[in-house]
Every structure is written in structure tokens, then in C-alpha cells.
Amino acid sequence: MIKLPITRFLLFFVAIGILVSCGEEKKKRQLSLPKTDLKTVSIIPLPQKVIATETGFALDKFSAIFTTETANGFAEVGAFLSEKIQGKTNLDIAVNSVQNDSLEGIIYINRSDSLELETPESYQLYIRSDSIIINSNSAAGAFRAVQTLRQLIPETANDTLADYPIWAIPTGKIVDAPSLAYRGAMLDVARHFFSVADVKKFIDVLAYYKYNGLHLHLSDDQGWRIEIKSWPKLTEIGASTEVGGESGGFYTQEDFKEIVAYAKKHHMMIIPEIDMPGHTNAASVSYPILNGNGKTLKPYEGTRVGFSTFDTRKDTVYAFIDDVVREIAEISPSPYFHIGGDESHVTKKKDYIHFVEKVEKIVQKHEKRMIGWDEIGTADVDSSSISQFWSSTENAKLAVAKGMQIIMSPAKKAYLDMQYDSLSKHGLHWAAFIPVDTAYNWSPKAYEGIPEKNILGLEAPLWSETISTISELEYLAFPRAIGYAELGWTPKELRNWDTYKKRLADQEYYLKRMNVNYYESALVPWKDE
Ligand code: TNX
């Protein structure tokens, strides 16, 4: 194997070499490739611009991937693509090395300064019959392009073109960029705990649809789920419970780092949430000094909300929070720290406001931006903090008045734990039933008068009162989370339920191959009925 220090200059010669050495053989293959049309392939989220040129690129054992090697992360994106091609086709495609004399069909992942690439996640994907070129100004953009490319590889090879299998990728040009900067999901690992392996599997699917964040709800009345070395009883005691009396669990700091690293490989960030001053029964059971509701503490494994609170007037409480935020911030590279702040029904209003303002300072001291559920808008918080709109338009508007950014998660539209319909096996319906079309047919940039300029992104929360296995998690998440991916990425003018539902139906090949459970809603024209 020859190791080549690839530069764009050198690539040019490699390409010329290929043209000369395998010109004849190649011409034959190009001519015989069936006509395919880039416009008819089901891509989700739908890219901004797709131009089809109606020939095919042959992905086969002669293909190779080359990447810019001088810019951060590009070689890793190449390795990721090779790994995923292997998973789908069994082809072993070399990255940044020449493996085969008759090398042809290069996929080049290139860092570009083109002004057309306006955001770090923007990309261009040029597919020609002899090469594929991805341009982006950051590895994140290249990674998003790779997800598009994965969706263009047919499920099955064509075995009649040559005596080896060929996957014909339709040629053309895709120019793409996200509509919203933040596109996230949330998983509640507090009501029911989910293992590192479960979280990784969830990340795999979210990344395929170009999500860039996963928010983990790490504490609630029913359980504390992350190791805090300076307060060990949080996990010794607080992690042992779960809704329904099951066994609970928690992430060690090493586990958390493993999740963060896995997310990073998928160009996603993990946003940690410690919910307070309410939703804190598990913390107060572990350390009763934190408790502010004046009642005798006992472990809680039901599904009520709003009965617990920290004592907002005690210095120890803030010393505790400082330790928790510090330890998590040290292992969490995301710029954000989520403090919860929802449904603190037994905290007096003035105490709640005092608390949020103090905790904001702690979060800032540890160099993170605070995110909180929309109730935090009632406190005097900084414009750099972020409000997550789940329930109250009034609270969201208070945040807008302070110049804060908003993450859109309106429960009536975006809650993954809402039942699809009255027959749904899992889920709640306090906010609404959310069928697959309702989940898709709204616009996070134009909702209840929140100005577009304040909207940072869209997040779909999955609360886990009614689910305890990965299969149940997937039943609620999919296919709705695929629609939220499109709401976050594709501009409104290009979204249309009738064309989307057909593209959604085609996702069953991927979901089945990945062993991902989903709700077979009758609203979607699935192929295999
Ligand atoms: C409301 S949404 C909650 C959660 C529940 C969820 C169930 C929010 C900020 N608080 O504590 O799990 O409803 O749908």
C-alpha cells in the first residue's frame, strides 16, 4: 500500500493518471450504468438545491476516498464514510491511501473557502460519473454532506454490469445548508435510565438525519443519573430509583465522556441538564440538606411533577450547585449548560427568581451559557442565556423582550412523548395527540409570534415516564424525529407533507437495516404492507 500525502495538487495528478490508465475500461462502465435521477432519490432532510444530470457514479471495489488532511476533522469524516459504506455494501474503501493499481471513482472530501458556503454546516456535493466532490468549510459541513451521500447509495448493488457488484449513485449537484443553527433531540434518562449503548444507537439515527445536538435530562424526582465525585450519594442513593420501581442506573464520568466523544464523532454536541430548583427529589433524598419543601423525604417512583424544590435561601445549596456544574462542565465541551427550571410549583415565585439568577452566575463562572425551560424568562436573566419554549408563549415573549434566543420545543407540536393517537402503545397526551403529519405540518420559525431572529433552533424532547427500553424509545421517536429533522434543516418553502410522506416511506429500508423500531403510522405509504 502506498501512502500518499494528498494535496489538491497531487489529487489532480492522481485523477489524470486514472483517466489515462483506465480510460477504456471506465468508458464502458459509464455507458452501461443505468440512468438514475438524483431528483427522485428520497433524501431527508430535503436539500436546498438539487440538480440532476442523469448518469451514474459507480461505487465499487475500485472506489477510494481522499480528504483534505491539513484541516481538522476531514480525514475522520472520510473514515466515517468508509465505515458506513462498508456497513451498507460490504465494500472496503481505503481513505487517503492508494490500495489498488486500477484505482478509480474517487470521493474527495475537500475543505473549501468558497463564499457560497455560508455556514460551517453548508456543503456542496458534486457527483460526476468519474468522481464525487464534497466541499465545505468545516468538517461539520463535510459530515452533513456525507449523510446525504449515504442516502444516495442504493440498497442493492447492480450485479449485471460487471463481474463484481456496483452501486450506481445518481449524478448531479446538491447545494445545501441548514435553515436552523440548532437541531436537537432530548432524552429523559431520569424517569427511566437508558444505557450508553442505547444513547449511541439513538445518536446514530439522529446524525443520519443531520441533527447536531442531543440534550440529556440527567436528573429528576425519580433519579439522578450522572456521577458527581464531590457528592457521591447522588448516585449511591439517588440513582437507584426509576419510574415503576425498576432498577435505575447512572453514567460514570467516564461513561459520559464516552457519550460526548461518540456524539463528537457524529458532529453532535451533548447538552447536559440538571433540573432545578424543582424536579429535585432524588437529589434531596441523597442529601436532605438541599430540600426546601419542608416535607419528609422518600424516594419517588411515580409520575407526578411539581412537588419538590431545593431550599433557595441556603448557601450549601449554591455550593452544591457550583460543584455539580463545575464537574459536569469539565467533561462537557458543549458551550451550554441546561438548568431545567420548569414546573417549580412549590418554590415561591420570588425564591424561584432569586434562584435562577444565582444559578445563572454559577453557570457563567464555569464558562457556559445557561439554557432553561421557558419559566426562566420570568427572572432577570442575561440576554446570552437561552429559553427553551415548551409551554408558555407568555414566558417565551418575556425572553424575547430580554433579547434572549429561543429553542423551540412546543409540547403540542414537538414532544416525542405525546401519543400518536388514542391507540398508541406508549406516551402521554396531556398536551395533544401528535400524529406523524401534525408533527411535520408547522413551522418552528413562525410559531405563536416568536420573532424569527430570536430562534436558535428546534428540539424534540422525549420524556420517558412511559418507556423503558430502546425499542419503546424508538417507537415514540420514529418516524416523528425524522420529520423534525426536516423542519430544522429544510426551508419552509420546500416542505410539503405529500411529497415528504413518500420520502419518509423510503426510510424503512434504513430503519430496518439498522434494527430501529418505528411506529407504522397509516398516514405514511410504507412499501411493505
Ligand atoms: C412536562 S416539559 C415536563 C416533564 C414531563 C413532561 C411529560 C417540561 C419542561 N416538564 O417533567 O416529563 O411534561 O410530557
Coordinates of C-alpha atoms and ligand atoms in Angstrom, one line a residue:
M1 CA 0.0 0.0 0.0
I2 CA 1.4 3.4 -1.0
K3 CA 0.8 6.2 1.5
L4 CA 0.2 9.5 -0.4
P5 CA 0.4 12.9 1.2
I6 CA -2.6 14.2 -0.6
T7 CA -2.9 17.8 -1.6
R8 CA -5.3 19.2 -4.1
F9 CA -2.3 19.5 -6.4
L10 CA -1.5 15.8 -6.1
L11 CA -5.0 14.8 -6.5
F12 CA -5.0 16.4 -9.8
F13 CA -2.2 14.1 -11.0
V14 CA -3.9 11.1 -9.4
A15 CA -7.0 12.0 -11.4
I16 CA -5.1 12.4 -14.6
G17 CA -3.3 9.1 -14.0
I18 CA -6.6 7.4 -13.6
L19 CA -8.0 8.9 -16.7
V20 CA -5.0 7.7 -18.7
S21 CA -4.7 4.2 -17.2
C22 CA -8.3 3.1 -17.0
G23 CA -9.9 5.3 -19.6
E24 CA -11.2 2.4 -21.8
E25 CA -12.5 0.2 -19.0
K26 CA -14.1 3.2 -17.4
K27 CA -15.9 4.4 -20.5
K28 CA -17.5 1.1 -20.8
R29 CA -18.7 1.2 -17.2
Q30 CA -20.1 4.7 -17.6
L31 CA -22.0 3.9 -20.7
S32 CA -23.5 0.8 -19.2
L33 CA -24.6 2.3 -16.0
P34 CA -28.4 2.6 -15.8
K35 CA -29.9 6.1 -15.9
T36 CA -30.8 7.3 -12.5
D37 CA -32.2 10.6 -11.4
L38 CA -30.9 12.5 -8.4
K39 CA -34.2 14.3 -8.1
T40 CA -36.2 11.1 -7.5
V41 CA -34.0 9.7 -4.7
S42 CA -35.6 10.1 -1.2
I43 CA -33.3 12.4 0.7
I44 CA -34.3 13.6 4.2
P45 CA -33.9 16.4 5.1
L46 CA -34.6 17.7 1.6
P47 CA -31.6 19.7 0.4
Q48 CA -32.0 23.3 -0.6
K49 CA -30.9 22.8 -4.2
V50 CA -30.7 19.6 -6.3
I51 CA -29.8 19.5 -10.0
A52 CA -29.8 16.1 -11.7
T53 CA -27.5 15.2 -14.6
E54 CA -28.9 11.7 -15.1
T55 CA -25.9 9.5 -15.3
G56 CA -24.3 7.4 -12.6
F57 CA -21.2 7.2 -10.5
A58 CA -20.1 3.6 -9.9
L59 CA -19.4 2.9 -6.3
D60 CA -17.4 -0.4 -6.3
K61 CA -14.3 -2.1 -5.2
F62 CA -12.2 0.3 -7.2
S63 CA -13.5 3.4 -5.4
A64 CA -11.4 5.4 -2.9
I65 CA -11.8 8.3 -0.6
F66 CA -9.4 11.2 -0.3
T67 CA -9.8 14.1 2.1
T68 CA -8.1 17.3 2.9
E69 CA -5.6 16.2 5.6
T70 CA -4.4 19.6 6.8
A71 CA -7.8 20.8 8.2
N72 CA -9.2 19.5 11.4
G73 CA -11.5 16.5 11.2
F74 CA -11.7 15.9 7.4
A75 CA -9.8 12.6 7.5
E76 CA -12.1 11.4 10.3
V77 CA -15.1 12.3 8.1
G78 CA -13.6 10.2 5.3
A79 CA -13.1 7.3 7.7
F80 CA -16.7 7.6 8.9
L81 CA -17.9 7.5 5.3
S82 CA -15.8 4.4 4.6
E83 CA -17.1 2.7 7.7
K84 CA -20.8 3.4 6.7
I85 CA -20.2 2.3 3.1
Q86 CA -18.8 -0.9 4.5
G87 CA -21.9 -1.4 6.7
K88 CA -24.2 -0.9 3.8
T89 CA -22.4 -2.6 0.9
N90 CA -19.5 -4.6 2.5
L91 CA -17.1 -2.7 0.2
D92 CA -13.7 -1.9 1.9
I93 CA -12.9 1.6 0.7
A94 CA -9.5 3.0 1.5
V95 CA -9.1 6.5 2.9
N96 CA -6.2 8.7 1.9
S97 CA -4.2 5.8 0.6
V98 CA -3.9 4.1 -2.8
Q99 CA -4.7 0.5 -2.4
N100 CA -5.2 -0.7 -5.9
D101 CA -3.5 -0.1 -9.3
S102 CA -6.7 0.3 -11.1
L103 CA -8.0 2.9 -8.7
E104 CA -10.9 4.9 -10.0
G105 CA -14.0 6.6 -8.8
I106 CA -12.6 8.9 -6.2
I107 CA -14.7 10.5 -3.5
Y108 CA -12.9 13.7 -2.5
I109 CA -13.8 15.4 0.7
N110 CA -12.4 18.9 0.4
R111 CA -12.1 21.9 2.7
S112 CA -13.1 24.9 0.6
D113 CA -13.2 28.7 1.2
S114 CA -15.9 29.3 -1.3
L115 CA -18.1 32.2 -0.3
E116 CA -21.2 30.2 -1.3
L117 CA -20.6 28.1 1.8
E118 CA -22.2 30.5 4.3
T119 CA -22.3 28.4 7.5
P120 CA -20.0 25.8 8.9
E121 CA -22.6 23.1 8.1
S122 CA -23.1 24.3 4.5
Y123 CA -21.9 21.9 1.8
Q124 CA -21.7 21.3 -1.9
L125 CA -21.9 17.8 -3.2
Y126 CA -20.9 17.3 -6.9
I127 CA -21.5 13.8 -8.3
R128 CA -20.0 13.1 -11.7
S129 CA -19.6 9.8 -13.4
D130 CA -16.0 9.6 -12.5
S131 CA -15.7 11.4 -9.2
I132 CA -17.6 12.8 -6.2
I133 CA -16.5 16.0 -4.6
I134 CA -17.7 17.3 -1.3
N135 CA -16.9 20.9 -0.5
S136 CA -17.4 22.5 2.9
N137 CA -15.5 25.0 5.1
S138 CA -15.6 22.8 8.2
A139 CA -15.6 19.1 8.9
A140 CA -19.2 19.5 10.3
G141 CA -20.3 20.5 6.8
A142 CA -18.5 17.6 5.2
F143 CA -20.1 15.3 7.7
R144 CA -23.6 16.6 6.8
A145 CA -22.7 16.1 3.1
V146 CA -21.7 12.5 3.9
Q147 CA -25.2 11.8 5.3
T148 CA -26.7 13.0 2.0
L149 CA -24.3 10.8 0.1
R150 CA -25.2 7.7 2.3
Q151 CA -28.8 8.2 1.4
L152 CA -27.9 8.2 -2.3
I153 CA -26.3 4.8 -2.2
P154 CA -28.9 2.3 -3.4
E155 CA -29.9 -0.5 -1.1
T156 CA -28.8 -3.2 -3.5
A157 CA -26.0 -3.5 -6.0
N158 CA -26.3 -4.0 -9.7
D159 CA -24.7 -7.3 -10.4
T160 CA -25.2 -7.4 -14.1
L161 CA -22.9 -4.5 -15.2
A162 CA -19.6 -6.3 -14.3
D163 CA -18.5 -9.4 -12.6
Y164 CA -18.3 -7.5 -9.4
P165 CA -21.1 -5.5 -7.6
I166 CA -21.6 -1.9 -8.5
W167 CA -23.8 0.6 -6.6
A168 CA -24.9 3.3 -9.0
I169 CA -25.1 6.7 -7.4
P170 CA -27.1 9.2 -9.5
T171 CA -25.0 12.2 -10.8
G172 CA -25.8 15.9 -10.3
K173 CA -25.2 18.7 -7.9
I174 CA -26.5 19.4 -4.4
V175 CA -26.0 22.7 -2.7
D176 CA -27.2 22.7 0.8
A177 CA -27.3 24.5 4.2
P178 CA -29.4 24.3 7.4
S179 CA -32.3 26.5 8.0
L180 CA -31.8 26.5 11.8
A181 CA -28.4 26.5 13.6
Y182 CA -29.5 24.1 16.3
R183 CA -31.4 20.9 15.6
G184 CA -31.7 18.7 18.6
A185 CA -33.5 16.0 20.4
M186 CA -33.8 15.4 24.1
L187 CA -33.8 12.2 26.0
D188 CA -35.0 11.9 29.6
V189 CA -32.7 9.3 31.2
A190 CA -34.0 10.2 34.7
R191 CA -37.6 8.8 34.7
H192 CA -36.1 5.7 33.1
F193 CA -32.4 5.1 32.6
F194 CA -31.0 4.3 29.2
S195 CA -27.6 2.7 28.7
V196 CA -24.6 4.2 26.9
A197 CA -25.3 1.7 24.1
D198 CA -28.9 2.9 23.8
V199 CA -27.8 6.5 23.6
K200 CA -25.2 5.7 21.0
K201 CA -27.8 3.9 18.8
F202 CA -30.1 7.0 19.2
I203 CA -27.2 9.2 18.1
D204 CA -26.5 7.0 15.0
V205 CA -30.0 7.6 13.7
L206 CA -30.2 11.3 14.7
A207 CA -26.9 12.0 12.9
Y208 CA -28.1 10.3 9.8
Y209 CA -30.8 13.0 9.6
K210 CA -28.4 15.8 10.3
Y211 CA -29.2 16.5 13.9
N212 CA -26.4 18.4 15.6
G213 CA -27.4 18.1 19.3
L214 CA -28.7 15.7 21.9
H215 CA -29.8 17.2 25.2
L216 CA -29.7 14.7 28.1
H217 CA -32.1 15.3 31.0
L218 CA -29.8 13.9 33.7
S219 CA -31.8 14.4 36.9
D220 CA -35.4 14.5 38.1
D221 CA -37.5 13.4 41.1
Q222 CA -37.2 9.8 40.2
G223 CA -33.4 9.6 39.7
W224 CA -30.0 11.2 39.5
R225 CA -28.0 9.8 36.5
I226 CA -24.5 11.3 36.5
E227 CA -21.6 10.6 38.8
I228 CA -20.6 13.7 40.8
K229 CA -17.3 12.8 42.6
S230 CA -17.7 15.5 45.3
W231 CA -21.2 14.4 46.2
P232 CA -21.1 10.6 45.9
K233 CA -24.5 9.8 47.5
L234 CA -26.2 11.4 44.4
T235 CA -25.5 8.2 42.6
E236 CA -25.2 5.8 45.6
I237 CA -28.7 6.7 46.7
G238 CA -30.3 9.0 44.0
A239 CA -29.6 6.7 41.1
S240 CA -31.2 3.6 42.5
T241 CA -34.8 4.5 41.7
E242 CA -36.8 4.8 38.5
V243 CA -40.5 5.2 37.5
G244 CA -42.3 1.9 38.2
G245 CA -39.7 0.7 40.7
E246 CA -37.3 -0.6 38.2
S247 CA -33.6 -0.6 38.8
G248 CA -32.4 2.8 37.8
G249 CA -28.7 3.4 36.9
F250 CA -26.3 6.3 36.1
Y251 CA -23.4 7.3 33.9
T252 CA -20.0 7.4 35.4
Q253 CA -18.0 10.4 34.3
E254 CA -16.1 8.0 32.0
D255 CA -19.4 6.9 30.5
F256 CA -20.5 10.5 30.0
K257 CA -17.1 11.2 28.2
E258 CA -17.7 8.2 26.0
I259 CA -21.1 9.5 25.0
V260 CA -19.7 13.0 24.4
A261 CA -16.9 11.5 22.2
Y262 CA -19.3 9.4 20.3
A263 CA -21.5 12.4 19.7
K264 CA -18.5 14.5 18.6
K265 CA -17.6 11.8 16.0
H266 CA -21.1 12.4 14.7
H267 CA -20.7 16.2 14.8
M268 CA -23.3 16.4 17.5
M269 CA -23.0 18.1 20.9
I270 CA -24.3 16.7 24.2
I271 CA -26.2 19.3 26.2
P272 CA -26.3 18.2 29.9
E273 CA -29.3 19.2 32.0
I274 CA -29.6 19.2 35.8
D275 CA -33.2 20.2 36.5
M276 CA -33.6 22.6 39.5
P277 CA -34.9 24.0 41.8
G278 CA -38.0 21.7 41.2
H279 CA -37.7 18.1 39.9
T280 CA -35.1 17.5 42.6
N281 CA -36.5 14.8 44.9
A282 CA -33.7 12.3 44.0
A283 CA -31.0 14.9 44.9
S284 CA -32.7 15.8 48.2
V285 CA -33.2 12.2 49.1
S286 CA -29.5 11.7 48.7
Y287 CA -28.6 14.9 50.6
P288 CA -31.6 16.1 52.7
I289 CA -29.9 19.4 53.5
L290 CA -30.8 20.5 49.9
N291 CA -34.5 20.1 50.5
G292 CA -36.8 23.1 50.6
N293 CA -40.3 21.7 50.6
G294 CA -40.5 21.1 54.3
K295 CA -41.7 17.6 53.9
T296 CA -40.2 14.2 54.9
L297 CA -38.2 12.9 52.0
K298 CA -38.7 9.5 50.4
P299 CA -37.7 8.0 47.1
Y300 CA -40.2 8.7 44.4
E301 CA -41.1 6.3 41.6
G302 CA -44.4 7.7 40.3
T303 CA -45.0 10.3 37.6
R304 CA -46.3 13.4 39.3
V305 CA -44.4 16.6 38.8
G306 CA -44.1 19.9 40.8
F307 CA -43.8 18.7 44.4
S308 CA -40.0 19.1 45.1
T309 CA -37.8 22.1 45.5
F310 CA -34.3 23.0 46.6
D311 CA -34.0 25.4 49.5
T312 CA -33.2 28.5 47.5
R313 CA -32.0 30.5 50.6
K314 CA -29.3 28.2 51.8
D315 CA -25.6 28.7 50.9
T316 CA -25.0 25.0 50.9
V317 CA -27.4 24.6 48.0
Y318 CA -25.3 27.0 45.9
A319 CA -22.1 25.4 47.0
F320 CA -23.6 22.1 45.9
I321 CA -24.7 23.5 42.5
D322 CA -21.3 25.0 42.0
D323 CA -19.7 21.6 42.4
V324 CA -22.2 19.9 40.2
V325 CA -21.9 22.5 37.4
R326 CA -18.1 22.5 37.7
E327 CA -17.7 18.7 37.5
I328 CA -20.0 18.4 34.5
A329 CA -18.6 21.5 32.7
E330 CA -15.1 19.9 33.0
I331 CA -16.2 16.9 31.0
S332 CA -18.7 18.6 28.7
P333 CA -17.3 20.6 25.8
S334 CA -20.7 22.0 24.7
P335 CA -21.0 25.7 25.3
Y336 CA -24.3 25.2 27.0
F337 CA -25.5 24.0 30.4
H338 CA -29.2 23.4 30.9
I339 CA -30.5 24.2 34.4
G340 CA -34.1 22.9 33.9
G341 CA -36.1 25.5 35.8
D342 CA -39.5 24.0 34.9
E343 CA -42.6 23.3 37.0
S344 CA -41.2 24.5 40.3
H345 CA -44.7 24.7 41.7
V346 CA -43.7 24.6 45.4
T347 CA -41.0 27.2 45.1
K348 CA -42.3 30.7 45.9
K349 CA -42.1 33.0 42.9
K350 CA -39.6 35.4 44.5
D351 CA -37.4 32.4 45.6
Y352 CA -37.6 31.0 42.1
I353 CA -36.4 34.2 40.6
H354 CA -33.6 34.6 43.2
F355 CA -32.5 31.0 42.5
V356 CA -32.4 31.3 38.7
E357 CA -30.4 34.5 38.8
K358 CA -27.9 33.0 41.2
V359 CA -27.5 29.7 39.2
E360 CA -27.1 31.7 36.0
K361 CA -24.0 33.3 37.6
I362 CA -22.6 29.9 38.6
V363 CA -23.1 28.6 35.0
Q364 CA -21.4 31.6 33.6
K365 CA -18.5 31.3 36.1
H366 CA -17.9 27.8 34.6
E367 CA -17.9 29.4 31.1
K368 CA -21.1 28.0 29.9
R369 CA -24.2 29.6 28.5
M370 CA -27.3 28.9 30.5
I371 CA -30.3 27.2 28.9
G372 CA -33.6 26.8 30.9
W373 CA -37.2 25.8 30.2
D374 CA -39.4 28.8 29.4
E375 CA -40.2 29.7 33.0
I376 CA -36.7 31.2 33.4
G377 CA -37.9 34.1 31.3
T378 CA -39.7 35.3 34.5
A379 CA -36.3 36.0 36.1
D380 CA -33.9 38.8 35.3
V381 CA -31.6 36.7 33.2
D382 CA -28.9 37.8 30.8
S383 CA -29.5 38.1 27.0
S384 CA -26.8 35.5 26.5
S385 CA -29.0 32.8 28.2
I386 CA -31.4 30.7 26.2
S387 CA -35.0 30.0 26.8
Q388 CA -36.5 26.6 25.7
F389 CA -40.1 27.2 24.8
W390 CA -42.2 24.2 25.8
S391 CA -45.4 25.5 27.1
S392 CA -45.9 29.2 27.8
T393 CA -45.9 31.7 24.9
E394 CA -46.0 34.5 27.5
N395 CA -42.8 33.2 29.1
A396 CA -41.2 32.9 25.6
K397 CA -42.1 36.5 24.9
L398 CA -40.6 37.7 28.2
A399 CA -37.3 36.0 27.0
V400 CA -37.6 37.8 23.6
A401 CA -38.1 41.1 25.3
K402 CA -34.8 40.4 27.1
G403 CA -33.1 39.7 23.7
M404 CA -32.6 36.0 24.5
Q405 CA -32.5 33.3 22.0
I406 CA -35.2 30.6 22.0
I407 CA -35.1 26.9 21.3
M408 CA -38.5 25.8 20.0
S409 CA -40.0 22.7 21.7
P410 CA -43.7 23.5 21.9
A411 CA -45.2 20.4 23.6
K412 CA -48.3 20.5 21.3
K413 CA -46.1 20.0 18.2
A414 CA -42.6 18.8 19.2
Y415 CA -43.0 16.5 22.1
L416 CA -41.9 13.0 21.1
D417 CA -43.5 11.5 24.2
M418 CA -47.0 12.6 23.1
Q419 CA -49.1 9.7 21.8
Y420 CA -49.6 9.5 18.0
D421 CA -53.3 8.8 18.5
S422 CA -55.6 7.2 21.0
L423 CA -54.4 3.7 20.1
S424 CA -50.7 4.5 20.8
K425 CA -48.9 1.9 22.8
H426 CA -46.8 4.3 24.8
G427 CA -46.8 8.0 25.6
L428 CA -48.9 10.6 27.3
H429 CA -51.4 13.1 25.8
W430 CA -51.6 16.0 28.2
A431 CA -50.5 18.4 25.5
A432 CA -52.0 16.8 22.4
F433 CA -52.1 13.7 20.3
I434 CA -49.4 14.2 17.7
P435 CA -49.8 12.1 14.6
V436 CA -46.9 12.0 12.1
D437 CA -48.4 14.7 9.8
T438 CA -49.2 17.1 12.7
A439 CA -45.6 16.7 13.8
Y440 CA -44.5 17.8 10.3
N441 CA -47.0 20.5 9.5
W442 CA -45.9 23.5 11.4
S443 CA -43.0 25.9 11.2
P444 CA -40.6 26.5 14.1
K445 CA -39.6 29.8 12.6
A446 CA -43.2 31.1 12.6
Y447 CA -44.9 29.9 15.7
E448 CA -47.1 32.0 18.0
G449 CA -45.5 35.2 17.0
I450 CA -42.0 34.5 18.3
P451 CA -39.7 36.6 16.0
E452 CA -37.6 34.6 13.6
K453 CA -34.4 36.4 14.6
N454 CA -34.7 35.1 18.2
I455 CA -35.0 31.4 17.1
L456 CA -31.8 29.4 17.7
G457 CA -33.3 26.1 16.8
L458 CA -35.7 23.3 17.2
E459 CA -35.5 20.5 19.8
A460 CA -37.8 17.4 20.1
P461 CA -37.9 16.2 23.7
L462 CA -38.5 12.6 24.6
W463 CA -39.7 12.2 28.2
S464 CA -39.5 8.7 29.5
E465 CA -42.3 8.2 32.0
T466 CA -43.9 5.5 29.7
I467 CA -40.9 4.0 28.0
S468 CA -38.1 1.9 29.5
T469 CA -36.5 0.0 26.5
I470 CA -34.7 1.2 23.4
S471 CA -37.4 -0.3 21.3
E472 CA -40.1 1.7 23.1
L473 CA -37.9 4.8 22.8
E474 CA -37.7 4.3 19.1
Y475 CA -41.4 3.6 18.8
L476 CA -42.1 7.2 20.1
A477 CA -39.1 8.8 18.4
F478 CA -39.5 7.4 14.9
P479 CA -40.7 8.3 12.5
R480 CA -41.6 11.8 14.0
A481 CA -38.0 12.7 14.8
I482 CA -37.2 12.3 11.0
G483 CA -39.8 15.0 10.3
Y484 CA -38.4 17.3 12.9
A485 CA -35.0 16.9 11.2
E486 CA -36.6 18.3 8.0
L487 CA -38.3 21.1 9.9
G488 CA -35.0 22.2 11.3
W489 CA -33.0 21.8 8.1
T490 CA -35.2 22.5 5.1
P491 CA -36.7 25.9 4.4
K492 CA -40.4 26.2 4.8
E493 CA -41.0 26.9 1.0
L494 CA -39.6 23.5 0.2
R495 CA -41.5 21.5 2.7
N496 CA -44.7 19.6 1.7
W497 CA -46.3 16.8 3.6
D498 CA -47.5 15.0 0.4
T499 CA -44.0 14.7 -1.1
Y500 CA -42.4 14.3 2.4
K501 CA -44.5 11.3 3.3
K502 CA -43.3 9.4 0.2
R503 CA -39.7 10.1 1.1
L504 CA -40.4 9.1 4.6
A505 CA -41.8 5.7 3.5
D506 CA -38.5 5.0 1.8
Q507 CA -36.7 5.4 5.2
E508 CA -38.0 1.9 6.2
Y509 CA -35.0 0.3 4.4
Y510 CA -32.5 2.2 6.5
L511 CA -34.6 1.8 9.7
K512 CA -34.9 -1.9 9.2
R513 CA -31.3 -2.4 8.3
M514 CA -30.3 -0.6 11.5
N515 CA -32.8 -2.6 13.5
V516 CA -34.6 0.7 14.6
N517 CA -38.2 0.3 15.7
Y518 CA -40.8 2.8 14.4
Y519 CA -44.5 3.4 14.5
E520 CA -46.0 2.2 11.2
S521 CA -48.5 5.1 11.0
A522 CA -51.2 4.5 8.5
L523 CA -50.6 8.1 7.2
V524 CA -47.4 7.0 5.6
P525 CA -47.4 5.0 2.4
W526 CA -44.9 2.3 3.6
K527 CA -43.9 -0.2 0.9
D528 CA -44.1 -3.5 2.8
E529 CA -47.7 -3.7 3.9
Ligands
TNX1 C1 -43.7 18.3 31.3 S1 -41.8 19.6 29.7 C2 -42.4 18.3 31.9 C3 -41.7 17.0 32.2 C4 -42.6 15.8 31.9 C5 -43.3 16.0 30.6 C6 -44.2 14.9 30.1 C7 -41.2 20.0 30.9 C8 -40.3 21.1 30.9 N1 -41.6 19.4 32.0 O1 -41.3 17.0 33.5 O2 -41.8 14.7 31.8 O3 -44.2 17.2 30.7 O4 -44.7 15.1 28.8

